[in-house]
Amino acid sequence: MKQEEKQSVLISQQNMTDRKGGDVFILGIESSCDETAASVVKNGREILSNVISSQIDIHTLYGGVVPEIASRKHMERINPVIRQALSDAGMTLSEMTAIAVTYGPGLVGALLVGVAEAKAIAFATQKPLVGVHHIEGHICANYLENPDLKPPFGALVVSGGHTHLVRVLDYGRYEVLGRTRDDAAGEAFDKVARAIGLGYPGGPKIDRAAQKGDPEAIEFPRARVSGSEYDFSFSGLKSAVLNYLNACRMKGEEIITENVAAAFQKAVVDVLTDHAARAIEEFGFETFVLAGGVASNTALRAAMEQKCDELGVRLYRPSPVLCTDNAAMIASAGYYSYIANELAGSDLNANPSLKLGER
Ligand code: KG4
Ligand code: ZN
């Protein structure tokens, strides 16, 4: 028997022992974009630690995430962040049942840091390794605060890199109903914020400015993708905002930033809510979850609450700290893969364009 095969037999014997009844402690590692994060989660639901080292300050200087800087920062931060996560949980590496890591989608150089780290830890400690899809992680963030939440349900994942409408059939089983054809919702927030001088990251800044603006002051388009009712497109909306700003400047008209923010945000929220409501009706979801950074948006939250109330659907959304990138959500998703015995091999690699449901 080759050394590698022996190792996997050892690991699977250990899995069986854990699965017989002991608690499962997962060390989650996340480095797909500009947050270096590590967390210890018990049995997929209970956060024992959640350490997030954000690089926002440095990327703000450039108006957005600079991939090479992100990778270098992950390299600097990853060991201290993991050490902190273990110490906050009051546990050691040897007490972890398995190591879970985001292996895609995301920035390849950034992902590689987390994947290489997780592989090294798994190799040195002889622990099982689990590869997690980043969007699956965002969806699983909802399990961390809601012990009663169980599939099936519908999910709207709206982040800086993704806009997905998903049918969650079971733990680890997803059907993507729709996705963006161009910009992600959060990306549109970030680009429009930059255009109206609010800076990076745009989502929270537009959210705040919009609270003082009139969403009806400007009429921006609500795009539909012909032939695929659940897909999204936000690049036309972004261009409409840029055209509006140019026209105002050429005519010497005043630009009321708060109104642009409110009208743009309303256009995004209307489309997201409308798609989600149609999916709820078509698939008969009794439960629906929001996930991803844009799920912190005040207007989206309010619109979805109202819509779900009307439709008699239970709505969940993570706390803001669990909406944006974190490793607790990766540990939760990793737990469900682990108990299903879906483990990664020692050849796990970063996959920047990994599709949801793909292994
Ligand atoms: O989930 P996340 O941390 O990263 C990705 O996986 O992409 O999401 C970050 C995105 C950014 O585009 C940010 O502008 C947006 O989430 N965001 C928001 C809000 N807070 C963060 N967008 C709208 N309203 C917010 N309150
Ligand atoms: Zn994310």
CSV table of C-alpha atoms and ligand atoms in Angstrom, one decimal:
chain,number,residue,atom,x,y,z
A,1,MET,CA,0.0,0.0,0.0
A,2,LYS,CA,1.3,3.4,-0.9
A,3,GLN,CA,2.1,5.9,1.9
A,4,GLU,CA,-0.7,8.2,0.6
A,5,GLU,CA,-3.3,5.3,0.6
A,6,LYS,CA,-2.3,4.3,4.2
A,7,GLN,CA,-2.8,7.9,5.3
A,8,SER,CA,-6.3,8.0,3.8
A,9,VAL,CA,-7.2,4.7,5.5
A,10,LEU,CA,-6.0,6.1,8.8
A,11,ILE,CA,-8.0,9.3,8.2
A,12,SER,CA,-11.2,7.4,7.3
A,13,GLN,CA,-10.8,5.3,10.5
A,14,GLN,CA,-10.7,8.4,12.5
A,15,ASN,CA,-13.7,9.8,10.6
A,16,MET,CA,-15.7,6.7,11.6
A,17,THR,CA,-14.9,7.2,15.3
A,18,ASP,CA,-15.9,10.9,15.1
A,19,ARG,CA,-19.1,10.0,13.3
A,20,LYS,CA,-20.0,7.5,15.9
A,21,GLY,CA,-21.1,10.2,18.3
A,22,GLY,CA,-18.3,12.5,19.3
A,23,ASP,CA,-18.5,16.2,18.7
A,24,VAL,CA,-17.0,17.4,15.4
A,25,PHE,CA,-14.7,20.4,15.5
A,26,ILE,CA,-13.9,22.0,12.2
A,27,LEU,CA,-11.1,24.5,11.6
A,28,GLY,CA,-12.3,26.7,8.7
A,29,ILE,CA,-10.0,28.7,6.6
A,30,GLU,CA,-11.1,31.5,4.1
A,31,SER,CA,-8.8,33.5,1.9
A,32,SER,CA,-10.7,33.9,-1.4
A,33,CYS,CA,-10.7,37.7,-1.7
A,34,ASP,CA,-9.6,40.4,0.8
A,35,GLU,CA,-10.3,38.8,4.2
A,36,THR,CA,-8.0,36.4,5.8
A,37,ALA,CA,-10.2,34.4,8.2
A,38,ALA,CA,-10.1,31.3,10.4
A,39,SER,CA,-12.7,29.9,12.7
A,40,VAL,CA,-13.5,26.9,14.9
A,41,VAL,CA,-17.1,25.6,14.6
A,42,LYS,CA,-18.6,22.8,16.7
A,43,ASN,CA,-21.0,20.4,14.9
A,44,GLY,CA,-21.5,22.8,12.0
A,45,ARG,CA,-23.7,25.2,14.0
A,46,GLU,CA,-21.8,26.6,17.1
A,47,ILE,CA,-19.1,29.2,16.6
A,48,LEU,CA,-16.3,28.8,19.1
A,49,SER,CA,-14.2,31.5,17.4
A,50,ASN,CA,-14.4,33.7,14.3
A,51,VAL,CA,-11.3,35.7,13.5
A,52,ILE,CA,-11.3,38.0,10.4
A,53,SER,CA,-8.4,40.1,9.3
A,54,SER,CA,-9.7,42.5,6.8
A,55,GLN,CA,-7.5,44.2,4.1
A,56,ILE,CA,-10.1,46.9,3.3
A,57,ASP,CA,-7.8,49.7,4.4
A,58,ILE,CA,-5.0,48.9,2.0
A,59,HIS,CA,-7.3,48.1,-1.0
A,60,THR,CA,-9.3,51.4,-0.3
A,61,LEU,CA,-6.1,53.3,-1.4
A,62,TYR,CA,-6.5,51.7,-4.9
A,63,GLY,CA,-10.3,52.0,-5.1
A,64,GLY,CA,-10.8,48.2,-5.2
A,65,VAL,CA,-9.1,44.8,-4.5
A,66,VAL,CA,-5.6,44.5,-6.0
A,67,PRO,CA,-5.2,40.7,-6.4
A,68,GLU,CA,-1.4,40.6,-5.9
A,69,ILE,CA,-1.6,42.7,-2.7
A,70,ALA,CA,-4.4,40.4,-1.4
A,71,SER,CA,-2.3,37.3,-1.9
A,72,ARG,CA,0.7,38.8,-0.1
A,73,LYS,CA,-1.4,40.1,2.8
A,74,HIS,CA,-3.0,36.6,3.2
A,75,MET,CA,0.6,35.2,3.3
A,76,GLU,CA,1.5,37.5,6.2
A,77,ARG,CA,-1.8,37.1,8.1
A,78,ILE,CA,-2.8,33.5,7.8
A,79,ASN,CA,-0.7,31.9,10.6
A,80,PRO,CA,-1.5,34.6,13.2
A,81,VAL,CA,-5.2,34.4,12.3
A,82,ILE,CA,-5.3,30.6,12.6
A,83,ARG,CA,-3.4,30.8,15.9
A,84,GLN,CA,-5.9,33.4,17.2
A,85,ALA,CA,-8.9,31.3,16.1
A,86,LEU,CA,-7.6,28.3,18.0
A,87,SER,CA,-6.7,30.3,21.1
A,88,ASP,CA,-10.1,32.1,21.1
A,89,ALA,CA,-11.8,28.6,20.9
A,90,GLY,CA,-9.5,27.4,23.7
A,91,MET,CA,-8.4,24.5,21.6
A,92,THR,CA,-5.4,23.1,19.9
A,93,LEU,CA,-4.9,21.8,16.3
A,94,SER,CA,-4.8,18.3,17.6
A,95,GLU,CA,-8.3,18.7,18.9
A,96,MET,CA,-9.7,19.6,15.5
A,97,THR,CA,-11.6,16.8,13.7
A,98,ALA,CA,-11.0,18.2,10.2
A,99,ILE,CA,-9.7,21.2,8.3
A,100,ALA,CA,-12.1,22.9,5.8
A,101,VAL,CA,-10.9,25.5,3.3
A,102,THR,CA,-12.4,27.6,0.5
A,103,TYR,CA,-10.9,26.3,-2.8
A,104,GLY,CA,-13.0,28.4,-5.2
A,105,PRO,CA,-14.3,30.6,-6.7
A,106,GLY,CA,-12.2,33.7,-6.0
A,107,LEU,CA,-8.9,35.2,-6.8
A,108,VAL,CA,-6.5,32.4,-7.6
A,109,GLY,CA,-3.4,33.8,-5.8
A,110,ALA,CA,-5.6,34.5,-2.7
A,111,LEU,CA,-7.2,31.1,-2.7
A,112,LEU,CA,-3.8,29.3,-3.1
A,113,VAL,CA,-2.6,30.7,0.2
A,114,GLY,CA,-5.5,29.2,2.1
A,115,VAL,CA,-5.5,25.9,0.2
A,116,ALA,CA,-1.7,25.4,0.7
A,117,GLU,CA,-2.0,26.3,4.4
A,118,ALA,CA,-4.9,23.9,4.9
A,119,LYS,CA,-3.2,21.1,3.1
A,120,ALA,CA,0.0,21.6,5.1
A,121,ILE,CA,-2.0,21.5,8.4
A,122,ALA,CA,-3.9,18.4,7.3
A,123,PHE,CA,-0.7,16.7,6.2
A,124,ALA,CA,1.2,17.5,9.3
A,125,THR,CA,-1.6,16.6,11.7
A,126,GLN,CA,-3.0,13.6,9.7
A,127,LYS,CA,-6.5,15.3,9.8
A,128,PRO,CA,-9.1,15.0,7.0
A,129,LEU,CA,-9.2,17.9,4.6
A,130,VAL,CA,-12.5,19.3,3.1
A,131,GLY,CA,-12.7,21.7,0.2
A,132,VAL,CA,-15.5,24.2,0.4
A,133,HIS,CA,-17.3,26.2,-2.3
A,134,HIS,CA,-17.3,29.8,-1.3
A,135,ILE,CA,-21.0,30.4,-2.2
A,136,GLU,CA,-22.0,27.2,-0.3
A,137,GLY,CA,-20.2,28.8,2.7
A,138,HIS,CA,-22.3,32.0,2.3
A,139,ILE,CA,-25.5,30.0,2.3
A,140,CYS,CA,-24.3,27.9,5.4
A,141,ALA,CA,-23.7,31.2,7.3
A,142,ASN,CA,-27.4,31.0,8.0
A,143,TYR,CA,-27.0,27.7,9.9
A,144,LEU,CA,-24.7,29.3,12.5
A,145,GLU,CA,-27.4,31.4,14.2
A,146,ASN,CA,-30.6,29.4,13.4
A,147,PRO,CA,-30.5,26.0,14.9
A,148,ASP,CA,-34.0,25.3,13.5
A,149,LEU,CA,-33.0,26.1,9.8
A,150,LYS,CA,-32.9,22.9,7.7
A,151,PRO,CA,-33.1,22.4,3.9
A,152,PRO,CA,-35.0,22.5,1.7
A,153,PHE,CA,-35.2,26.3,1.2
A,154,GLY,CA,-34.5,28.9,-1.4
A,155,ALA,CA,-31.4,31.2,-1.2
A,156,LEU,CA,-30.4,34.5,-2.7
A,157,VAL,CA,-26.6,34.9,-2.5
A,158,VAL,CA,-25.6,38.5,-3.2
A,159,SER,CA,-22.0,39.4,-2.8
A,160,GLY,CA,-19.1,41.3,-4.4
A,161,GLY,CA,-18.3,38.5,-6.7
A,162,HIS,CA,-21.6,36.6,-7.1
A,163,THR,CA,-25.4,36.9,-7.5
A,164,HIS,CA,-27.0,33.5,-7.4
A,165,LEU,CA,-30.6,32.4,-6.9
A,166,VAL,CA,-30.3,28.8,-5.5
A,167,ARG,CA,-32.6,26.0,-4.6
A,168,VAL,CA,-31.1,24.2,-1.6
A,169,LEU,CA,-32.4,20.7,-2.0
A,170,ASP,CA,-30.5,19.2,1.0
A,171,TYR,CA,-27.2,19.7,2.8
A,172,GLY,CA,-24.6,19.9,0.0
A,173,ARG,CA,-27.2,19.6,-2.8
A,174,TYR,CA,-27.8,22.8,-4.8
A,175,GLU,CA,-29.6,23.7,-8.0
A,176,VAL,CA,-28.7,27.1,-9.4
A,177,LEU,CA,-31.9,28.7,-10.7
A,178,GLY,CA,-30.3,31.9,-11.9
A,179,ARG,CA,-27.0,33.9,-11.8
A,180,THR,CA,-25.7,37.2,-13.0
A,181,ARG,CA,-24.7,37.4,-16.7
A,182,ASP,CA,-22.3,40.3,-16.0
A,183,ASP,CA,-21.7,42.3,-12.8
A,184,ALA,CA,-22.5,40.9,-9.4
A,185,ALA,CA,-24.9,43.0,-7.2
A,186,GLY,CA,-22.1,44.0,-4.8
A,187,GLU,CA,-19.8,44.8,-7.7
A,188,ALA,CA,-22.5,47.2,-9.1
A,189,PHE,CA,-22.7,48.8,-5.7
A,190,ASP,CA,-19.0,49.3,-5.6
A,191,LYS,CA,-18.7,50.7,-9.1
A,192,VAL,CA,-21.6,53.1,-8.7
A,193,ALA,CA,-20.2,54.3,-5.3
A,194,ARG,CA,-16.9,55.0,-7.0
A,195,ALA,CA,-18.7,57.0,-9.7
A,196,ILE,CA,-20.6,59.2,-7.2
A,197,GLY,CA,-17.5,59.7,-5.1
A,198,LEU,CA,-18.4,57.6,-2.1
A,199,GLY,CA,-15.3,55.3,-2.3
A,200,TYR,CA,-14.6,51.7,-1.5
A,201,PRO,CA,-16.3,49.4,-0.4
A,202,GLY,CA,-19.4,51.0,-1.9
A,203,GLY,CA,-22.2,48.8,-0.6
A,204,PRO,CA,-22.3,50.1,3.0
A,205,LYS,CA,-21.7,53.7,1.8
A,206,ILE,CA,-24.6,53.6,-0.7
A,207,ASP,CA,-26.8,52.0,1.9
A,208,ARG,CA,-26.1,54.9,4.3
A,209,ALA,CA,-26.4,57.7,1.7
A,210,ALA,CA,-29.6,56.1,0.3
A,211,GLN,CA,-31.3,56.5,3.7
A,212,LYS,CA,-31.2,60.3,3.1
A,213,GLY,CA,-32.2,60.2,-0.5
A,214,ASP,CA,-35.4,59.9,-2.6
A,215,PRO,CA,-35.6,56.5,-4.5
A,216,GLU,CA,-38.3,57.9,-6.8
A,217,ALA,CA,-36.2,61.0,-7.8
A,218,ILE,CA,-34.6,59.2,-10.8
A,219,GLU,CA,-35.9,56.3,-12.8
A,220,PHE,CA,-33.2,53.7,-13.5
A,221,PRO,CA,-33.9,50.5,-15.5
A,222,ARG,CA,-34.8,47.1,-14.1
A,223,ALA,CA,-33.1,44.7,-16.4
A,224,ARG,CA,-34.6,41.3,-17.4
A,225,VAL,CA,-32.6,38.7,-19.2
A,226,SER,CA,-34.7,37.4,-22.0
A,227,GLY,CA,-35.3,33.7,-22.1
A,228,SER,CA,-34.0,33.0,-18.6
A,229,GLU,CA,-36.3,34.5,-16.0
A,230,TYR,CA,-34.1,33.9,-13.0
A,231,ASP,CA,-30.8,35.3,-14.4
A,232,PHE,CA,-29.7,38.8,-13.5
A,233,SER,CA,-27.9,41.6,-15.3
A,234,PHE,CA,-26.6,44.7,-13.6
A,235,SER,CA,-24.2,46.2,-16.1
A,236,GLY,CA,-27.0,48.1,-17.9
A,237,LEU,CA,-28.1,49.7,-14.6
A,238,LYS,CA,-24.5,50.7,-13.9
A,239,SER,CA,-24.2,52.3,-17.4
A,240,ALA,CA,-27.5,54.1,-16.9
A,241,VAL,CA,-26.2,55.6,-13.6
A,242,LEU,CA,-22.9,56.7,-15.4
A,243,ASN,CA,-25.0,58.2,-18.3
A,244,TYR,CA,-27.2,60.1,-15.9
A,245,LEU,CA,-24.1,61.5,-14.1
A,246,ASN,CA,-22.5,62.6,-17.4
A,247,ALA,CA,-25.7,64.2,-18.6
A,248,CYS,CA,-26.0,66.2,-15.4
A,249,ARG,CA,-22.4,67.3,-15.6
A,250,MET,CA,-22.8,68.4,-19.3
A,251,LYS,CA,-26.0,70.3,-18.5
A,252,GLY,CA,-24.4,71.8,-15.4
A,253,GLU,CA,-27.2,70.3,-13.2
A,254,GLU,CA,-26.6,69.5,-9.6
A,255,ILE,CA,-26.0,65.8,-8.7
A,256,ILE,CA,-27.7,64.9,-5.5
A,257,THR,CA,-25.6,61.9,-4.4
A,258,GLU,CA,-28.2,60.7,-1.9
A,259,ASN,CA,-30.9,60.5,-4.6
A,260,VAL,CA,-28.6,58.7,-7.1
A,261,ALA,CA,-27.7,56.2,-4.3
A,262,ALA,CA,-31.4,55.7,-3.3
A,263,ALA,CA,-32.7,55.3,-6.9
A,264,PHE,CA,-29.8,52.9,-7.9
A,265,GLN,CA,-30.3,50.9,-4.7
A,266,LYS,CA,-34.1,50.7,-5.3
A,267,ALA,CA,-33.5,49.4,-8.9
A,268,VAL,CA,-31.2,46.6,-7.6
A,269,VAL,CA,-33.5,45.7,-4.7
A,270,ASP,CA,-36.6,45.6,-6.9
A,271,VAL,CA,-34.9,43.1,-9.3
A,272,LEU,CA,-33.5,40.9,-6.5
A,273,THR,CA,-36.8,40.8,-4.7
A,274,ASP,CA,-38.9,40.2,-7.8
A,275,HIS,CA,-36.7,37.2,-8.9
A,276,ALA,CA,-36.8,35.8,-5.3
A,277,ALA,CA,-40.6,36.2,-5.1
A,278,ARG,CA,-41.1,34.4,-8.4
A,279,ALA,CA,-38.9,31.5,-7.3
A,280,ILE,CA,-40.7,31.3,-4.0
A,281,GLU,CA,-44.0,31.0,-5.8
A,282,GLU,CA,-42.8,28.6,-8.5
A,283,PHE,CA,-41.0,26.2,-6.2
A,284,GLY,CA,-43.2,26.6,-3.2
A,285,PHE,CA,-40.4,27.5,-0.7
A,286,GLU,CA,-41.6,27.8,2.8
A,287,THR,CA,-38.3,29.1,3.9
A,288,PHE,CA,-35.9,31.5,2.2
A,289,VAL,CA,-32.4,32.8,3.1
A,290,LEU,CA,-30.3,35.8,2.2
A,291,ALA,CA,-26.5,35.5,2.1
A,292,GLY,CA,-23.4,37.4,1.1
A,293,GLY,CA,-22.2,40.9,1.8
A,294,VAL,CA,-25.2,42.6,0.1
A,295,ALA,CA,-27.5,40.7,2.4
A,296,SER,CA,-26.5,43.4,5.0
A,297,ASN,CA,-28.3,46.0,2.9
A,298,THR,CA,-31.0,47.7,4.8
A,299,ALA,CA,-33.4,48.2,1.9
A,300,LEU,CA,-33.0,44.6,0.6
A,301,ARG,CA,-33.6,43.3,4.0
A,302,ALA,CA,-36.8,45.4,4.4
A,303,ALA,CA,-38.1,44.6,0.9
A,304,MET,CA,-37.5,40.9,1.4
A,305,GLU,CA,-39.1,40.9,4.8
A,306,GLN,CA,-42.2,42.6,3.4
A,307,LYS,CA,-42.4,40.2,0.4
A,308,CYS,CA,-41.9,37.1,2.6
A,309,ASP,CA,-44.6,38.3,5.0
A,310,GLU,CA,-47.0,38.7,2.1
A,311,LEU,CA,-46.2,35.2,0.8
A,312,GLY,CA,-46.2,33.6,4.3
A,313,VAL,CA,-42.5,32.5,4.0
A,314,ARG,CA,-40.0,32.4,6.8
A,315,LEU,CA,-37.0,34.6,6.0
A,316,TYR,CA,-33.5,34.2,7.5
A,317,ARG,CA,-30.4,36.4,7.1
A,318,PRO,CA,-27.1,36.2,8.9
A,319,SER,CA,-25.9,39.0,11.2
A,320,PRO,CA,-23.8,41.5,9.2
A,321,VAL,CA,-20.5,40.0,10.4
A,322,LEU,CA,-21.5,36.6,9.0
A,323,CYS,CA,-22.9,38.1,5.7
A,324,THR,CA,-19.5,39.3,4.5
A,325,ASP,CA,-16.6,36.9,4.1
A,326,ASN,CA,-15.7,34.9,7.2
A,327,ALA,CA,-14.4,31.4,8.0
A,328,ALA,CA,-17.2,30.3,10.3
A,329,MET,CA,-19.4,29.8,7.3
A,330,ILE,CA,-16.7,27.7,5.6
A,331,ALA,CA,-16.4,25.5,8.7
A,332,SER,CA,-20.2,25.0,8.8
A,333,ALA,CA,-20.3,24.0,5.1
A,334,GLY,CA,-17.2,21.9,5.7
A,335,TYR,CA,-19.0,20.1,8.6
A,336,TYR,CA,-21.8,18.9,6.3
A,337,SER,CA,-19.3,17.7,3.6
A,338,TYR,CA,-17.3,16.0,6.4
A,339,ILE,CA,-20.2,14.0,7.8
A,340,ALA,CA,-21.2,13.0,4.2
A,341,ASN,CA,-17.6,11.7,3.9
A,342,GLU,CA,-16.9,14.1,1.0
A,343,LEU,CA,-13.3,14.7,1.7
A,344,ALA,CA,-10.6,16.3,-0.5
A,345,GLY,CA,-7.6,14.4,-1.7
A,346,SER,CA,-4.0,15.5,-1.1
A,347,ASP,CA,-4.2,17.0,-4.7
A,348,LEU,CA,-6.7,19.7,-3.7
A,349,ASN,CA,-6.1,22.8,-5.8
A,350,ALA,CA,-7.5,26.3,-6.0
A,351,ASN,CA,-10.3,26.6,-8.6
A,352,PRO,CA,-11.0,30.3,-9.3
A,353,SER,CA,-14.1,29.5,-11.4
A,354,LEU,CA,-15.5,26.6,-9.5
A,355,LYS,CA,-19.3,26.1,-10.1
A,356,LEU,CA,-21.7,25.5,-7.3
A,357,GLY,CA,-22.5,21.8,-7.0
A,358,GLU,CA,-19.3,20.8,-8.8
A,359,ARG,CA,-16.6,18.9,-6.8
B,1,KG4,O1,-19.6,38.5,0.6
B,1,KG4,P1,-18.6,39.5,0.5
B,1,KG4,O2,-17.8,39.9,1.7
B,1,KG4,O3,-17.5,39.2,-0.6
B,1,KG4,C1,-17.7,38.4,-1.7
B,1,KG4,O4,-17.8,37.2,-1.6
B,1,KG4,O5,-17.7,39.0,-2.8
B,1,KG4,O6,-19.3,40.8,-0.1
B,1,KG4,C2,-18.7,42.0,-0.3
B,1,KG4,C3,-19.7,42.9,-1.1
B,1,KG4,C4,-19.1,44.2,-1.5
B,1,KG4,O7,-19.3,44.4,-2.9
B,1,KG4,C5,-19.8,45.2,-0.6
B,1,KG4,O8,-19.9,46.5,-1.2
B,1,KG4,C6,-21.1,44.6,-0.4
B,1,KG4,O9,-20.8,43.2,-0.3
B,1,KG4,N1,-21.8,45.1,0.7
B,1,KG4,C7,-23.0,45.7,0.7
B,1,KG4,C8,-23.3,46.1,2.0
B,1,KG4,N2,-22.4,45.7,2.8
B,1,KG4,C9,-21.4,45.0,2.0
B,1,KG4,N3,-23.8,46.1,-0.4
B,1,KG4,C10,-24.9,46.8,-0.1
B,1,KG4,N4,-25.3,47.2,1.1
B,1,KG4,C11,-24.6,46.9,2.2
B,1,KG4,N5,-24.9,47.3,3.4
B,2,ZN,ZN,-18.0,36.1,-0.2
